[in-house]
Coordinates of C-alpha atoms in Angstrom, one line a residue:
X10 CA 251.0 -26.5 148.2
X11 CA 252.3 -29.7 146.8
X12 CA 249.5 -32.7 146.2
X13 CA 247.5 -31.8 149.2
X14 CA 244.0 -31.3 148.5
X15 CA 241.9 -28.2 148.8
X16 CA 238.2 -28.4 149.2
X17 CA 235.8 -25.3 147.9
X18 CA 232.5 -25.4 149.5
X19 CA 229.4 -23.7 147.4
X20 CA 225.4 -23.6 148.0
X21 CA 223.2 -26.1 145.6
X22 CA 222.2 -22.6 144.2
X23 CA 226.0 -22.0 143.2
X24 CA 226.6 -25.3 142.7
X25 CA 224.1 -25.8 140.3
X26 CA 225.0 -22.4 138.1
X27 CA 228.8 -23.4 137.8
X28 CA 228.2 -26.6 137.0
X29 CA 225.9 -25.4 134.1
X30 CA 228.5 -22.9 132.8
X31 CA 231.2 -25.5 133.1
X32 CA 229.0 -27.7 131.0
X33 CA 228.4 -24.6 128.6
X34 CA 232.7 -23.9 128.3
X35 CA 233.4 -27.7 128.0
X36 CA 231.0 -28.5 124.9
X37 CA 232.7 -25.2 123.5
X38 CA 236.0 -24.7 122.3
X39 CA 238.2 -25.3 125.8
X40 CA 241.4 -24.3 124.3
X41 CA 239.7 -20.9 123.2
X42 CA 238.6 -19.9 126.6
X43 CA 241.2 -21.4 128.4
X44 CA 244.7 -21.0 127.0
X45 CA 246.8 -23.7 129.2
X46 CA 246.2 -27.3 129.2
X47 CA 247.3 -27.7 132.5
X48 CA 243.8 -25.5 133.9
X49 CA 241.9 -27.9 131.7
X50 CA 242.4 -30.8 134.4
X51 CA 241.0 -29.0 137.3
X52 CA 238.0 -27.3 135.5
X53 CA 237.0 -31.3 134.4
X54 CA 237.6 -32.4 137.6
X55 CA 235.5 -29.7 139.3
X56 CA 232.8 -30.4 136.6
X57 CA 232.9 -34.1 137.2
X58 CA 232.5 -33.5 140.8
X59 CA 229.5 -31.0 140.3
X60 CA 227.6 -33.5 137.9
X61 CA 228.0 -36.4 140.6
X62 CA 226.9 -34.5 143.8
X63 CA 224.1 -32.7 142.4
X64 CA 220.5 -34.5 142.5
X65 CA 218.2 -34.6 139.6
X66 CA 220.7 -33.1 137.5
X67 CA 218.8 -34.7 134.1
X68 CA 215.4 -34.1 135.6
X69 CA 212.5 -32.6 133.9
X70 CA 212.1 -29.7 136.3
X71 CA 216.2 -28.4 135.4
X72 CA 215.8 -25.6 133.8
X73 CA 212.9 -24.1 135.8
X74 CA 215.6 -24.8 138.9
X75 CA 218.7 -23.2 137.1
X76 CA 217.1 -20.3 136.8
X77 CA 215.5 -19.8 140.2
X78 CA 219.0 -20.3 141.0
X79 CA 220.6 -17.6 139.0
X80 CA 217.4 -15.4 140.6
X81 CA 218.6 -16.2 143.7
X82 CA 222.4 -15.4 143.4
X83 CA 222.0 -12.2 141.5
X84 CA 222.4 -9.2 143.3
X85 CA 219.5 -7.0 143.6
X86 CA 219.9 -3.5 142.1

């Protein structure tokens, strides 16, 4: 694979969940939940993508949009 760059697409609707659990496991622990250092890099640079690219991501309305969100992307049962 080498230092070729791979590029993950996701909805705003999944875009918008991850980023919120990253936020979540970052403000924890890290080294509980993830035991090697090295997986630390990509999950902040992933995060740090997430929190540029998503609008309104400090807005007023955040957690009423999160959670239609999560509606949205769990399966029915």
């Amino acid at each position: 694979m080498g230092d070729g760059e791979v590029t993950v697409r996701l909805t705003g609707d999944e875009a918008l969940v991850l980023s919120h659990w990253l936020e979540k496991v970052q403000m924890t622990d890290l080294s509980r939940v993830v035991d090697d250092p090295a997986v630390w890099v990509a999950i902040h640079r992933i995060a740090g993508t997430l929190d540029k690219e998503l609008p309104g991501l400090f807005a007023s309305d955040y957690d009423q949009r999160l959670e239609a969100a999560r509606q949205r992307l769990r399966p029915e049962d």
